Amino acid sequence: MPGPKWPSPKISAQIPIVTNQIAEEISVRLILCVFLAAASTWAQANGKLQLHFIDVGQGDAAILVSPGGKTVGFDIGRDMVEGNCDKPVAYYDQLGIRKLDYLIVSHYHEDHIGCVPSVLASVGVDHVEDRGQSYSSAFYDAYVQATKGKRTTARVGDKIILDETSPAPVTIEVYAVNANGMATTNENDLSLAVRIAYGGFRAEIGGDLSGDDTDDYIDVETRVAGAVGKLDVYKVHHHCSSHSSNDAWLAQTRPTIAIIITAV
């Protein structure tokens, strides 16, 4: 987002793909096992790791619920087609979430932060992690106001540990932010990307992280793929744009399941 229309997917045919037309969320209930579930069924902590990928239309949003009940939001985007926040607001309400322990924001495009104010109008948040710096848009200004006093600038290597005293904590580690120091002004390149670890399970959520070297993009994916390693669940970068999910990234991460959130 914004810019080019969404080209044909580049994801390898060998990787199972789940789009938001197929399922509104995936709950990770057992290590290395993924099941489809209705939101109302998994609204509260149930001793399993839950990952919900929300059908917001042309945008991104996801929610993690740890086995111990900690909650983390990943982006809360505004549907670029419908131009409203009905879906993420309704989903948070359906889950019964009234407070997030963390909100992790990948970057500042409308389809990733546009519904943060609408959701946070009824959902509290303790900590917001983003890429820092600033961006020129009304949506960014509204985001800053909605998260005032809660924001922390993420850095590579930062870790959030959930259920810290349990035998099986959940770790969320930053491996890319602000293109890891490479020179670029493309907001997609600057995406904050994290890897989620729970026992032997690995998932990745990285906004619109780029994997293409052109006049408009730089290839961040190839430079970080080795550190990310094998993935069980991959939230496909940039809505499956041709500028992301390059061959080097897929060869290193070899995702078992790929989640695409898009309006088409």
Coordinates of C-alpha atoms in Angstrom, one line a residue:
M1 CA 0.0 0.0 0.0
P2 CA -0.3 2.8 -1.4
G3 CA 0.9 2.8 -5.0
P4 CA 0.8 -0.2 -7.4
K5 CA -2.2 -2.3 -7.8
W6 CA -1.7 -5.8 -6.4
P7 CA -0.1 -8.0 -9.0
S8 CA -0.4 -11.8 -9.2
P9 CA 0.8 -13.6 -6.1
K10 CA 4.5 -14.8 -6.1
I11 CA 4.0 -17.4 -3.4
S12 CA 5.2 -20.8 -4.5
A13 CA 2.5 -23.3 -5.3
Q14 CA 4.0 -25.7 -2.8
I15 CA 3.0 -23.5 0.1
P16 CA -0.6 -23.8 1.4
I17 CA -2.2 -20.3 1.1
V18 CA -5.1 -19.1 3.3
T19 CA -6.7 -15.8 2.1
N20 CA -9.3 -13.8 4.1
Q21 CA -12.0 -15.0 1.7
I22 CA -11.3 -18.6 3.0
A23 CA -11.0 -17.9 6.8
E24 CA -11.3 -14.8 8.9
E25 CA -8.8 -16.1 11.5
I26 CA -6.5 -18.9 12.3
S27 CA -6.0 -20.1 15.9
V28 CA -2.7 -21.7 16.6
R29 CA -3.9 -24.2 19.2
L30 CA -1.1 -26.7 19.4
I31 CA 2.6 -26.4 18.6
L32 CA 3.1 -26.8 14.8
C33 CA -0.7 -27.4 14.4
V34 CA -3.1 -24.8 13.0
F35 CA -6.9 -25.0 13.1
L36 CA -9.7 -22.8 11.8
A37 CA -12.0 -21.5 14.5
A38 CA -14.9 -19.1 15.0
A39 CA -13.9 -16.0 16.9
S40 CA -16.4 -16.5 19.6
T41 CA -15.0 -19.9 20.4
W42 CA -11.5 -18.7 21.1
A43 CA -12.3 -15.3 22.6
Q44 CA -10.5 -16.0 25.9
A45 CA -7.3 -17.6 27.0
N46 CA -7.6 -21.4 26.7
G47 CA -4.1 -22.5 27.4
K48 CA -3.2 -22.5 23.7
L49 CA -1.5 -20.0 21.5
Q50 CA -4.0 -18.2 19.4
L51 CA -3.3 -16.1 16.2
H52 CA -6.3 -14.4 14.7
F53 CA -5.8 -12.9 11.2
I54 CA -8.7 -10.5 10.7
D55 CA -10.5 -10.0 7.4
V56 CA -10.4 -6.2 7.2
G57 CA -10.6 -6.1 3.5
Q58 CA -7.7 -4.3 1.8
G59 CA -5.6 -3.9 4.9
D60 CA -3.9 -5.7 7.7
A61 CA -4.8 -6.7 11.3
A62 CA -4.0 -9.6 13.5
I63 CA -4.4 -10.5 17.2
L64 CA -2.3 -12.9 19.4
V65 CA -3.7 -14.3 22.6
S66 CA -1.1 -16.1 24.6
P67 CA -1.8 -19.3 26.5
G68 CA -1.8 -17.3 29.7
G69 CA -4.1 -14.6 28.3
K70 CA -1.8 -11.8 27.2
T71 CA -3.0 -10.0 24.2
V72 CA -1.0 -8.4 21.3
G73 CA -2.4 -6.6 18.3
F74 CA -0.5 -6.3 15.0
D75 CA -1.6 -3.4 12.9
I76 CA -5.2 -2.3 12.8
G77 CA -5.7 -1.3 9.2
R78 CA -8.5 0.6 7.4
D79 CA -10.1 -1.1 4.4
M80 CA -8.8 0.7 1.4
V81 CA -11.9 -0.4 -0.7
E82 CA -14.8 0.2 1.7
G83 CA -13.1 3.1 3.5
N84 CA -14.3 2.2 7.0
C85 CA -13.3 0.4 10.2
D86 CA -16.4 -1.8 10.7
K87 CA -14.6 -5.1 10.5
P88 CA -11.8 -4.7 13.0
V89 CA -14.0 -2.9 15.5
A90 CA -16.6 -5.7 15.3
Y91 CA -13.9 -8.4 15.5
Y92 CA -12.3 -6.9 18.7
D93 CA -15.8 -6.6 20.1
Q94 CA -16.6 -10.2 19.2
L95 CA -13.5 -11.5 20.9
G96 CA -14.4 -9.5 24.0
I97 CA -11.0 -7.8 24.1
R98 CA -11.1 -4.7 26.3
K99 CA -7.4 -4.2 26.7
L100 CA -4.2 -5.0 24.7
D101 CA -1.0 -5.6 26.5
Y102 CA 0.8 -4.6 23.3
L103 CA 0.0 -3.1 20.0
I104 CA 2.8 -3.6 17.4
V105 CA 2.5 -1.3 14.3
S106 CA 4.5 -2.2 11.2
H107 CA 4.4 1.1 9.4
Y108 CA 2.2 4.2 8.9
H109 CA 0.1 3.6 5.9
E110 CA -3.6 3.9 6.2
D111 CA -4.3 0.2 5.6
H112 CA -2.1 -0.6 8.7
I113 CA -2.9 2.1 11.2
G114 CA -6.2 3.7 9.9
C115 CA -8.4 2.0 12.4
V116 CA -6.2 2.2 15.4
P117 CA -8.2 5.2 16.8
S118 CA -11.6 3.5 16.2
V119 CA -10.5 0.3 18.0
L120 CA -8.7 2.1 20.8
A121 CA -11.9 4.1 21.5
S122 CA -13.2 1.1 23.3
V123 CA -10.0 -1.0 23.8
G124 CA -7.3 0.0 26.2
V125 CA -3.6 -0.5 25.4
D126 CA -0.6 -0.6 27.7
H127 CA 2.3 -0.5 25.2
V128 CA 2.6 0.5 21.6
E129 CA 5.7 -0.6 19.6
D130 CA 6.4 1.1 16.2
R131 CA 9.2 2.3 14.0
G132 CA 9.4 5.7 15.5
Q133 CA 10.2 8.7 13.3
S134 CA 7.1 10.3 11.6
Y135 CA 5.0 10.3 8.5
S136 CA 2.9 12.9 6.8
S137 CA -0.8 12.0 6.7
A138 CA -4.0 12.6 8.6
F139 CA -4.1 8.9 9.5
Y140 CA -0.7 9.1 11.1
D141 CA -1.7 12.2 13.0
A142 CA -4.8 10.5 14.3
Y143 CA -2.7 7.4 15.3
V144 CA -0.3 9.5 17.2
Q145 CA -3.1 11.2 19.1
A146 CA -4.8 7.8 19.9
T147 CA -1.5 6.3 21.2
K148 CA -0.2 9.3 23.0
G149 CA 2.1 8.4 25.9
K150 CA 2.2 4.7 25.0
R151 CA 4.7 4.6 22.1
T152 CA 8.1 3.0 22.1
T153 CA 10.5 2.9 19.1
A154 CA 11.4 -0.7 18.3
R155 CA 15.0 -1.8 17.6
V156 CA 16.4 -4.9 16.0
G157 CA 16.8 -7.6 18.7
D158 CA 14.1 -6.2 21.0
K159 CA 12.0 -8.9 22.6
I160 CA 8.6 -9.0 24.2
I161 CA 8.2 -12.1 26.4
L162 CA 4.6 -13.1 27.3
D163 CA 3.7 -15.6 30.1
E164 CA 7.3 -15.1 31.3
T165 CA 7.0 -17.3 34.4
S166 CA 5.3 -20.2 32.5
P167 CA 7.3 -23.3 31.3
A168 CA 6.5 -22.2 27.7
P169 CA 6.6 -18.4 27.3
V170 CA 5.8 -16.7 24.0
T171 CA 8.6 -14.6 22.6
I172 CA 8.1 -11.8 20.0
E173 CA 11.4 -10.6 18.5
V174 CA 12.1 -7.7 16.2
Y175 CA 14.4 -8.6 13.3
A176 CA 13.7 -5.7 10.9
V177 CA 12.8 -2.0 11.4
N178 CA 13.5 1.1 9.3
A179 CA 15.2 -1.1 6.7
N180 CA 17.9 -2.0 9.3
G181 CA 19.7 1.2 8.5
M182 CA 19.7 1.0 4.7
A183 CA 18.8 4.3 2.9
T184 CA 15.2 4.4 1.7
T185 CA 12.2 6.7 1.9
N186 CA 9.7 4.0 0.9
E187 CA 7.4 3.5 3.9
N188 CA 6.9 -0.2 3.0
D189 CA 10.7 -0.8 3.2
L190 CA 10.7 0.6 6.7
S191 CA 8.2 -1.9 8.1
L192 CA 8.7 -3.3 11.6
A193 CA 8.8 -7.1 11.3
V194 CA 8.7 -9.6 14.1
R195 CA 9.0 -13.4 14.6
I196 CA 6.8 -15.1 17.1
A197 CA 8.2 -18.2 18.9
Y198 CA 6.4 -20.6 21.1
G199 CA 8.2 -23.9 21.8
G200 CA 9.1 -25.2 18.4
F201 CA 6.4 -23.1 16.6
R202 CA 7.5 -20.0 14.5
A203 CA 5.3 -17.3 12.9
E204 CA 6.2 -14.1 11.2
I205 CA 4.3 -10.8 10.8
G206 CA 6.1 -8.1 8.9
G207 CA 3.7 -5.5 7.4
D208 CA 4.7 -4.6 3.9
L209 CA 8.4 -5.5 4.2
S210 CA 10.0 -5.3 0.7
G211 CA 12.0 -7.9 -1.1
D212 CA 12.7 -6.1 -4.4
D213 CA 15.5 -3.8 -5.5
T214 CA 14.0 -1.2 -7.9
D215 CA 14.0 2.6 -8.1
D216 CA 11.1 2.5 -5.6
Y217 CA 12.0 -0.4 -3.3
I218 CA 15.0 -2.0 -1.5
D219 CA 15.4 -5.7 -0.7
V220 CA 15.2 -6.1 3.0
E221 CA 13.8 -9.6 3.0
T222 CA 16.9 -11.3 1.5
R223 CA 19.2 -9.6 4.1
V224 CA 17.1 -10.9 7.1
A225 CA 15.8 -14.2 5.9
G226 CA 18.6 -16.2 7.4
A227 CA 18.0 -14.8 10.9
V228 CA 14.3 -15.5 10.6
G229 CA 14.7 -19.1 9.6
K230 CA 12.0 -21.8 9.0
L231 CA 8.4 -20.6 9.6
D232 CA 5.2 -22.5 10.3
V233 CA 3.0 -19.5 9.6
Y234 CA 3.9 -16.5 7.4
K235 CA 1.6 -13.5 7.2
V236 CA 2.5 -12.6 3.6
H237 CA 4.3 -9.3 3.2
H238 CA 2.6 -6.4 1.3
H239 CA -0.7 -8.3 0.6
C240 CA 1.2 -10.6 -1.7
S241 CA 2.5 -7.8 -3.9
S242 CA 5.2 -8.7 -6.5
H243 CA 7.6 -6.5 -4.5
S244 CA 7.7 -8.9 -1.6
S245 CA 8.1 -12.6 -0.8
N246 CA 11.1 -13.1 -3.1
D247 CA 12.8 -16.4 -3.9
A248 CA 15.6 -16.0 -1.3
W249 CA 13.1 -15.2 1.5
L250 CA 10.9 -18.2 0.6
A251 CA 14.0 -20.5 0.3
Q252 CA 15.2 -19.6 3.8
T253 CA 11.8 -19.4 5.6
R254 CA 10.0 -22.3 3.9
P255 CA 6.6 -21.4 5.4
T256 CA 4.2 -24.2 6.0
I257 CA 1.2 -21.9 5.8
A258 CA 1.0 -18.5 4.2
I259 CA -1.8 -16.0 5.1
I260 CA -2.8 -13.4 2.6
I261 CA -5.0 -10.5 3.7
T262 CA -6.3 -8.6 0.7
A263 CA -9.6 -7.4 -0.8
V264 CA -9.2 -9.2 -4.1

